[in-house]
Amino acid sequence: MQNRIYLDHAAATPLSSVAWMAMEPILTGAWGNPSSLHQEGVKAAQALHAAHESVAKCIGAHADEIVLTSGATESINLAVFGSLRAGSIRGKHIVTVATEHAAVLGAIRAAGADVSIVSVDDRGHVSTESILAALRDDTVLVSVMMANNEIGVVHDAHGIGKAIDAWRKKRGSVYPLFHSDASQAPNYLEIDVESLHVDLLTLSSPKVYGPKGAGALYIRRNAPLASVFGGGKQESGRRPGTENIVGAVGFASALSESVAMRHHESARLLPLRERLIEGLLAIRGASLNGDRIRRLPNNVNIAFDGVEGEELVLRLDAAGIAASTGSACKGGSEPSHVLAALGFSANRINGSVRLTLGRATMATDIDRAISTVREIVLGIRGE
Ligand code: PLP
């Protein structure tokens, strides 16, 4: 039997052995409550503090600017609800982009904000000008992701952050705050909170080869962000409740490893991604979704005429290849709002699949993926 090939790294990455080795002694030896005064508590508190420092270092922040959370969805909700609550006198207007993850669009909807959703072009790009044009005197938050989870398109978050900062300076205001969902970024893109001009930034552990149920929200010192949860004083009162130390330590070590591997992995995966794109585009009726150049080096999202993406994914799975129709968070057969935002027809959206490469992906996997997809697509079409 052939080995399975996992090509769904945008949904979840396997746990790195470095992260596991960092977590294991915490599970067995640092189980105390970090709020306790005794030695067991102090040991746990030290591990937690080291996790804050390590995460902060990866993004050019200070340890006290990191709130460890249960993942990106929680971080995003803290950012959205917290900034609206703190900025209620100014207003409740939020600017975001049509291709943001459901966690961002859903949190904004759930918070009852007045939202302007900026559109993207047919390659998935949003322009800085269109973000600026959407700003109003009552805008409290702008949320633009660094890289898209479905089509891998990399936004000009630096340019957008710089322009927002200039807009604020001109008006002598701290508003609007700038949040970026960087969940898909750390493996491939440099993240520096200063040059990004972000006030808030979201990270997710399971995307960086860390354990699930962990992540972080970066909150710039003095950024007006109100507490959302009631409870104890953990994580500066912003994330009350006994901390997930094992998750935090695993996430912190996975993130550091990911940053250390970033350049090498990006350079290794780029030609593999191109080989996959070339191979799949050679199949009749195939079209690449999203910009080919400004795109994560591990992302391929492609549509096939006359094929249902879901059927292709299921047949690929049966043939030993794990792929996806898009965001793992959509569930069911809801069509992709991201591909719809690029202006694609229902047929193109339904005929799309996402293949995302990772650390274990080799050239032989790419070649097998191409021939298997070709065989299945031609088979479905009866060609
Ligand atoms: N944002 C992006 C860009 C994502 O890719 C994901 C997960 O797919 C999320 C947010 C949600 O992450 P989590 O499952 O850690 O809450």
Short mmCIF file of C-alpha atoms and ligand atoms in Angstrom, two decimals:
data_model
loop_
_atom_site.label_atom_id
_atom_site.label_comp_id
_atom_site.label_asym_id
_atom_site.label_seq_id
_atom_site.Cartn_x
_atom_site.Cartn_y
_atom_site.Cartn_z
CA MET A 1 0.00 0.00 0.00
CA GLN A 2 1.21 3.50 -0.82
CA ASN A 3 1.80 6.06 1.92
CA ARG A 4 -0.84 8.68 2.47
CA ILE A 5 -0.02 12.18 1.26
CA TYR A 6 -1.28 15.00 3.46
CA LEU A 7 -1.95 18.19 1.50
CA ASP A 8 -4.21 20.10 3.90
CA HIS A 9 -1.71 22.06 5.98
CA ALA A 10 -3.83 25.23 5.88
CA ALA A 11 -6.45 23.36 7.93
CA ALA A 12 -4.13 21.68 10.43
CA THR A 13 -0.46 20.83 10.69
CA PRO A 14 0.95 17.75 12.43
CA LEU A 15 2.42 18.36 15.89
CA SER A 16 6.14 19.06 15.66
CA SER A 17 8.36 16.77 17.73
CA VAL A 18 10.11 19.86 19.13
CA ALA A 19 6.75 21.13 20.44
CA TRP A 20 5.90 17.71 21.84
CA MET A 21 9.26 17.50 23.64
CA ALA A 22 8.63 20.92 25.18
CA MET A 23 5.10 19.93 26.26
CA GLU A 24 5.76 16.53 27.76
CA PRO A 25 7.66 17.69 30.87
CA ILE A 26 5.01 20.37 31.44
CA LEU A 27 2.22 17.79 31.34
CA THR A 28 3.92 15.63 33.91
CA GLY A 29 6.00 18.11 35.91
CA ALA A 30 4.54 21.63 35.77
CA TRP A 31 0.91 20.92 36.51
CA GLY A 32 0.62 23.48 39.34
CA ASN A 33 -1.65 26.51 39.10
CA PRO A 34 0.48 29.46 37.92
CA SER A 35 -1.46 31.78 40.25
CA SER A 36 -0.40 29.78 43.34
CA LEU A 37 2.38 31.05 45.61
CA HIS A 38 4.00 27.68 46.31
CA GLN A 39 6.84 26.08 44.34
CA GLU A 40 4.54 24.02 42.14
CA GLY A 41 2.72 27.20 41.16
CA VAL A 42 5.93 29.14 40.60
CA LYS A 43 7.24 26.42 38.31
CA ALA A 44 4.08 26.61 36.20
CA ALA A 45 4.18 30.43 36.21
CA GLN A 46 7.78 30.39 34.98
CA ALA A 47 6.87 28.11 32.09
CA LEU A 48 3.98 30.39 31.21
CA HIS A 49 6.13 33.50 31.37
CA ALA A 50 8.72 31.89 29.11
CA ALA A 51 5.95 31.10 26.61
CA HIS A 52 4.88 34.78 26.57
CA GLU A 53 8.47 35.87 26.02
CA SER A 54 9.06 33.38 23.27
CA VAL A 55 5.86 34.25 21.35
CA ALA A 56 6.62 37.97 21.74
CA LYS A 57 10.14 37.51 20.37
CA CYS A 58 8.79 35.84 17.23
CA ILE A 59 6.79 38.94 16.27
CA GLY A 60 8.95 41.75 17.64
CA ALA A 61 6.69 42.42 20.65
CA HIS A 62 7.04 42.61 24.44
CA ALA A 63 5.99 39.68 26.64
CA ASP A 64 3.28 41.75 28.36
CA GLU A 65 1.69 42.46 24.96
CA ILE A 66 0.85 38.78 24.42
CA VAL A 67 -2.44 37.29 25.62
CA LEU A 68 -2.44 33.52 25.26
CA THR A 69 -5.81 32.23 24.09
CA SER A 70 -7.49 29.05 22.88
CA GLY A 71 -6.74 29.92 19.26
CA ALA A 72 -7.40 32.36 16.48
CA THR A 73 -11.18 32.47 16.83
CA GLU A 74 -10.95 33.52 20.46
CA SER A 75 -8.19 36.05 19.73
CA ILE A 76 -10.25 37.60 16.95
CA ASN A 77 -13.35 37.80 19.14
CA LEU A 78 -11.31 39.49 21.89
CA ALA A 79 -10.00 41.99 19.36
CA VAL A 80 -13.40 42.76 17.84
CA PHE A 81 -15.57 42.83 20.98
CA GLY A 82 -12.81 44.46 23.08
CA SER A 83 -12.15 47.30 20.66
CA LEU A 84 -15.85 47.99 20.13
CA ARG A 85 -16.48 48.09 23.85
CA ALA A 86 -13.52 50.37 24.55
CA GLY A 87 -14.32 52.63 21.59
CA SER A 88 -18.09 52.90 22.12
CA ILE A 89 -17.94 56.70 22.48
CA ARG A 90 -16.26 57.00 19.11
CA GLY A 91 -18.68 54.67 17.33
CA LYS A 92 -19.12 51.09 16.21
CA HIS A 93 -17.88 51.11 12.66
CA ILE A 94 -15.48 48.37 11.51
CA VAL A 95 -13.76 48.07 8.13
CA THR A 96 -12.82 44.62 6.90
CA VAL A 97 -12.37 42.65 3.68
CA ALA A 98 -14.72 40.26 1.86
CA THR A 99 -12.21 37.40 1.92
CA GLU A 100 -11.54 37.41 5.68
CA HIS A 101 -11.96 34.17 7.60
CA ALA A 102 -15.42 33.38 9.01
CA ALA A 103 -13.97 34.03 12.49
CA VAL A 104 -13.51 37.72 11.61
CA LEU A 105 -16.71 38.21 9.62
CA GLY A 106 -18.73 36.24 12.18
CA ALA A 107 -17.28 38.06 15.21
CA ILE A 108 -18.05 41.44 13.64
CA ARG A 109 -21.61 40.32 12.90
CA ALA A 110 -22.06 38.85 16.40
CA ALA A 111 -20.75 42.07 17.99
CA GLY A 112 -23.46 44.10 16.19
CA ALA A 113 -20.91 46.41 14.56
CA ASP A 114 -21.69 48.70 11.69
CA VAL A 115 -19.46 47.10 9.08
CA SER A 116 -17.99 48.14 5.73
CA ILE A 117 -16.80 45.11 3.79
CA VAL A 118 -14.21 46.12 1.21
CA SER A 119 -14.12 44.04 -1.95
CA VAL A 120 -11.12 42.37 -3.61
CA ASP A 121 -10.15 42.08 -7.28
CA ASP A 122 -10.38 38.86 -9.28
CA ARG A 123 -6.96 37.77 -8.01
CA GLY A 124 -7.96 38.27 -4.37
CA HIS A 125 -6.14 41.53 -3.67
CA VAL A 126 -7.49 44.44 -1.66
CA SER A 127 -6.05 47.88 -2.32
CA THR A 128 -4.81 50.21 0.40
CA GLU A 129 -6.80 53.01 -1.26
CA SER A 130 -10.08 51.12 -0.90
CA ILE A 131 -9.39 50.49 2.79
CA LEU A 132 -8.64 54.19 3.31
CA ALA A 133 -11.75 55.18 1.37
CA ALA A 134 -13.89 53.13 3.77
CA LEU A 135 -12.56 54.88 6.91
CA ARG A 136 -14.93 57.22 8.79
CA ASP A 137 -14.73 59.37 11.89
CA ASP A 138 -16.55 56.64 13.82
CA THR A 139 -14.31 53.76 12.63
CA VAL A 140 -12.88 51.95 15.64
CA LEU A 141 -11.23 48.98 13.96
CA VAL A 142 -9.80 47.84 10.64
CA SER A 143 -9.22 44.11 10.25
CA VAL A 144 -7.20 42.80 7.30
CA MET A 145 -5.59 39.35 7.30
CA MET A 146 -1.92 38.87 6.34
CA ALA A 147 -2.53 35.83 4.13
CA ASN A 148 -5.71 34.13 3.04
CA ASN A 149 -6.42 30.61 4.25
CA GLU A 150 -8.28 29.47 1.11
CA ILE A 151 -6.35 30.98 -1.78
CA GLY A 152 -3.09 31.85 -0.01
CA VAL A 153 -3.12 35.42 -1.34
CA VAL A 154 -0.79 37.68 0.65
CA HIS A 155 -2.16 41.13 1.36
CA ASP A 156 -0.01 44.25 1.61
CA ALA A 157 -0.57 44.42 5.36
CA HIS A 158 2.52 46.64 5.76
CA GLY A 159 1.20 49.20 3.27
CA ILE A 160 -2.26 49.14 4.81
CA GLY A 161 -0.86 49.48 8.35
CA LYS A 162 1.35 52.39 7.32
CA ALA A 163 -1.53 54.18 5.62
CA ILE A 164 -3.82 53.71 8.64
CA ASP A 165 -1.08 55.02 10.91
CA ALA A 166 -0.67 58.14 8.73
CA TRP A 167 -4.48 58.65 8.73
CA ARG A 168 -4.53 58.49 12.55
CA LYS A 169 -1.53 60.79 12.97
CA LYS A 170 -3.11 63.39 10.71
CA ARG A 171 -6.18 63.40 12.97
CA GLY A 172 -4.25 63.07 16.25
CA SER A 173 -6.26 59.98 17.11
CA VAL A 174 -5.48 56.42 18.23
CA TYR A 175 -8.34 55.28 15.99
CA PRO A 176 -8.93 53.20 14.04
CA LEU A 177 -7.08 50.31 15.65
CA PHE A 178 -5.53 47.93 13.13
CA HIS A 179 -5.95 44.18 13.60
CA SER A 180 -4.44 41.54 11.37
CA ASP A 181 -5.35 37.87 11.41
CA ALA A 182 -1.91 36.35 10.87
CA SER A 183 -3.01 32.74 11.44
CA GLN A 184 -1.67 31.50 8.11
CA ALA A 185 1.44 33.70 8.05
CA PRO A 186 4.16 32.55 10.50
CA ASN A 187 5.44 29.56 8.53
CA TYR A 188 6.25 31.70 5.49
CA LEU A 189 6.03 35.45 6.18
CA GLU A 190 8.01 37.67 8.50
CA ILE A 191 5.83 39.20 11.20
CA ASP A 192 7.08 42.34 12.89
CA VAL A 193 4.39 44.26 14.78
CA GLU A 194 6.31 47.54 14.48
CA SER A 195 6.70 47.58 10.72
CA LEU A 196 3.14 46.27 10.30
CA HIS A 197 1.79 49.13 12.47
CA VAL A 198 -0.69 46.70 13.99
CA ASP A 199 -2.34 47.29 17.36
CA LEU A 200 -3.74 43.76 17.44
CA LEU A 201 -2.53 40.58 15.76
CA THR A 202 -3.91 37.05 15.86
CA LEU A 203 -1.89 33.82 15.87
CA SER A 204 -3.04 30.20 15.85
CA SER A 205 -1.01 27.26 17.17
CA PRO A 206 -2.42 24.44 14.98
CA LYS A 207 -1.29 26.28 11.84
CA VAL A 208 2.36 26.34 12.98
CA TYR A 209 2.80 22.68 13.90
CA GLY A 210 1.69 23.33 17.49
CA PRO A 211 -1.11 21.74 19.52
CA LYS A 212 -4.75 22.64 18.89
CA GLY A 213 -6.64 24.83 21.34
CA ALA A 214 -3.85 27.41 21.66
CA GLY A 215 -2.99 30.72 20.07
CA ALA A 216 -2.40 34.35 20.96
CA LEU A 217 -3.58 37.89 20.56
CA TYR A 218 -0.91 40.57 20.43
CA ILE A 219 -2.21 43.78 22.03
CA ARG A 220 -0.01 46.86 21.65
CA ARG A 221 0.79 48.54 24.99
CA ASN A 222 -1.82 51.23 25.73
CA ALA A 223 -4.08 50.12 22.87
CA PRO A 224 -7.65 50.79 24.02
CA LEU A 225 -9.06 47.30 24.37
CA ALA A 226 -11.72 46.54 27.00
CA SER A 227 -12.04 43.21 28.76
CA VAL A 228 -14.64 40.94 27.31
CA PHE A 229 -14.74 38.11 29.86
CA GLY A 230 -15.43 38.44 33.58
CA GLY A 231 -13.28 36.40 35.95
CA GLY A 232 -9.83 36.32 37.48
CA LYS A 233 -6.72 38.30 36.71
CA GLN A 234 -5.01 35.79 34.41
CA GLU A 235 -3.49 37.19 31.21
CA SER A 236 -3.88 40.74 32.63
CA GLY A 237 -7.59 40.06 33.14
CA ARG A 238 -8.10 39.80 29.40
CA ARG A 239 -8.33 36.05 29.32
CA PRO A 240 -9.42 34.99 32.79
CA GLY A 241 -9.41 31.34 33.82
CA THR A 242 -6.64 28.87 34.64
CA GLU A 243 -4.15 28.99 31.82
CA ASN A 244 -3.55 26.17 29.31
CA ILE A 245 0.15 25.95 30.11
CA VAL A 246 0.81 22.81 28.08
CA GLY A 247 -0.86 24.36 25.04
CA ALA A 248 0.96 27.67 25.56
CA VAL A 249 4.38 26.01 25.85
CA GLY A 250 3.72 23.78 22.84
CA PHE A 251 2.51 26.73 20.79
CA ALA A 252 5.46 28.92 21.80
CA SER A 253 8.04 26.31 20.90
CA ALA A 254 6.28 25.40 17.63
CA LEU A 255 6.11 29.07 16.64
CA SER A 256 9.83 29.60 17.34
CA GLU A 257 10.68 26.54 15.29
CA SER A 258 8.45 27.72 12.49
CA VAL A 259 10.16 31.13 12.46
CA ALA A 260 13.59 29.46 12.42
CA MET A 261 12.55 27.25 9.47
CA ARG A 262 10.72 30.00 7.59
CA HIS A 263 13.29 30.94 4.96
CA HIS A 264 14.38 27.41 4.23
CA GLU A 265 10.83 26.03 4.04
CA SER A 266 9.58 28.90 1.88
CA ALA A 267 12.43 28.39 -0.59
CA ARG A 268 11.93 24.61 -0.59
CA LEU A 269 8.16 24.72 -1.09
CA LEU A 270 7.96 27.42 -3.75
CA PRO A 271 9.24 25.22 -6.62
CA LEU A 272 7.07 22.35 -5.38
CA ARG A 273 4.00 24.60 -5.43
CA GLU A 274 4.88 25.75 -8.95
CA ARG A 275 5.37 22.16 -10.08
CA LEU A 276 1.93 21.30 -8.68
CA ILE A 277 0.29 24.33 -10.30
CA GLU A 278 1.91 23.57 -13.67
CA GLY A 279 0.92 19.93 -13.51
CA LEU A 280 -2.69 20.66 -12.58
CA LEU A 281 -3.10 23.51 -15.08
CA ALA A 282 -2.08 21.04 -17.80
CA ILE A 283 -5.40 19.25 -17.18
CA ARG A 284 -8.03 20.59 -19.58
CA GLY A 285 -10.49 23.06 -18.01
CA ALA A 286 -8.33 23.87 -14.97
CA SER A 287 -7.97 27.43 -13.62
CA LEU A 288 -5.90 28.68 -10.70
CA ASN A 289 -7.85 30.63 -8.06
CA GLY A 290 -6.04 33.64 -6.59
CA ASP A 291 -2.90 35.51 -7.58
CA ARG A 292 -0.05 33.25 -8.63
CA ILE A 293 2.81 35.46 -7.45
CA ARG A 294 1.74 37.14 -4.21
CA ARG A 295 0.68 33.86 -2.69
CA LEU A 296 1.87 31.64 0.17
CA PRO A 297 4.49 29.17 -1.06
CA ASN A 298 2.41 26.21 0.13
CA ASN A 299 -1.00 27.07 -1.35
CA VAL A 300 -2.66 25.77 -4.51
CA ASN A 301 -6.38 26.40 -5.06
CA ILE A 302 -7.64 25.26 -8.42
CA ALA A 303 -10.96 24.78 -10.21
CA PHE A 304 -11.79 22.03 -12.71
CA ASP A 305 -14.60 22.39 -15.23
CA GLY A 306 -17.33 19.79 -14.92
CA VAL A 307 -16.17 18.52 -11.52
CA GLU A 308 -17.63 18.86 -8.00
CA GLY A 309 -14.83 19.83 -5.59
CA GLU A 310 -16.33 17.69 -2.84
CA GLU A 311 -16.44 14.61 -5.00
CA LEU A 312 -12.82 15.18 -6.02
CA VAL A 313 -11.76 15.57 -2.36
CA LEU A 314 -13.55 12.34 -1.36
CA ARG A 315 -12.06 10.39 -4.27
CA LEU A 316 -8.61 11.81 -3.52
CA ASP A 317 -9.00 10.70 0.08
CA ALA A 318 -9.87 7.19 -1.08
CA ALA A 319 -6.74 7.29 -3.26
CA GLY A 320 -4.62 8.25 -0.23
CA ILE A 321 -4.40 12.04 -0.66
CA ALA A 322 -5.83 14.50 1.88
CA ALA A 323 -7.04 17.74 0.24
CA SER A 324 -9.86 20.16 0.93
CA THR A 325 -12.54 22.19 -0.79
CA GLY A 326 -11.49 25.35 1.06
CA SER A 327 -11.83 26.50 4.65
CA ALA A 328 -12.13 23.66 7.15
CA CYS A 329 -14.29 25.96 9.24
CA LYS A 330 -17.14 26.16 6.72
CA GLY A 331 -18.53 22.70 7.23
CA GLY A 332 -21.08 21.11 4.96
CA SER A 333 -21.32 22.19 1.37
CA GLU A 334 -21.70 25.94 1.87
CA PRO A 335 -20.04 27.60 -1.15
CA SER A 336 -16.82 29.51 -0.47
CA HIS A 337 -17.42 33.20 0.29
CA VAL A 338 -13.76 33.79 -0.62
CA LEU A 339 -14.07 32.47 -4.17
CA ALA A 340 -17.42 34.27 -4.49
CA ALA A 341 -15.65 37.52 -3.52
CA LEU A 342 -13.27 37.03 -6.48
CA GLY A 343 -16.37 37.13 -8.70
CA PHE A 344 -16.31 33.48 -9.78
CA SER A 345 -19.33 31.57 -11.09
CA ALA A 346 -21.07 28.95 -8.95
CA ASN A 347 -19.63 26.26 -11.25
CA ARG A 348 -16.08 27.46 -10.73
CA ILE A 349 -16.57 27.74 -6.96
CA ASN A 350 -18.09 24.26 -6.72
CA GLY A 351 -15.35 22.78 -8.88
CA SER A 352 -12.50 24.07 -6.70
CA VAL A 353 -10.09 22.22 -4.44
CA ARG A 354 -7.31 23.42 -2.16
CA LEU A 355 -4.01 21.57 -1.79
CA THR A 356 -1.69 22.98 0.85
CA LEU A 357 1.88 21.71 1.21
CA GLY A 358 3.94 21.33 4.38
CA ARG A 359 7.18 20.15 5.95
CA ALA A 360 6.77 16.53 4.91
CA THR A 361 5.84 17.29 1.28
CA MET A 362 8.34 15.94 -1.26
CA ALA A 363 8.59 16.19 -5.06
CA THR A 364 7.40 12.58 -5.39
CA ASP A 365 4.22 13.51 -3.47
CA ILE A 366 3.59 16.36 -5.90
CA ASP A 367 3.97 14.07 -8.91
CA ARG A 368 1.64 11.48 -7.42
CA ALA A 369 -0.88 14.20 -6.53
CA ILE A 370 -0.84 15.51 -10.12
CA SER A 371 -1.36 12.09 -11.71
CA THR A 372 -4.05 11.12 -9.20
CA VAL A 373 -5.99 14.37 -9.65
CA ARG A 374 -5.73 13.99 -13.44
CA GLU A 375 -7.01 10.43 -13.35
CA ILE A 376 -9.95 11.31 -11.07
CA VAL A 377 -10.92 14.49 -12.96
CA LEU A 378 -10.85 12.71 -16.32
CA GLY A 379 -12.74 9.78 -14.78
CA ILE A 380 -15.50 12.03 -13.38
CA ARG A 381 -15.88 13.70 -16.76
CA GLY A 382 -15.82 10.36 -18.56
CA GLU A 383 -12.89 11.47 -20.76
N1 PLP B 1 -8.21 32.69 10.74
C1 PLP B 1 -7.64 32.01 9.73
C2 PLP B 1 -6.98 32.76 8.60
C3 PLP B 1 -7.65 30.62 9.74
O1 PLP B 1 -7.07 29.94 8.73
C4 PLP B 1 -8.27 29.94 10.82
C5 PLP B 1 -8.38 28.47 10.83
O2 PLP B 1 -8.61 27.85 9.80
C6 PLP B 1 -8.85 30.70 11.85
C7 PLP B 1 -8.79 32.08 11.76
C8 PLP B 1 -9.49 30.03 13.03
O3 PLP B 1 -8.47 29.44 13.81
P1 PLP B 1 -8.73 28.61 15.14
O4 PLP B 1 -9.28 27.30 14.69
O5 PLP B 1 -7.38 28.50 15.81
O6 PLP B 1 -9.69 29.33 15.98
#
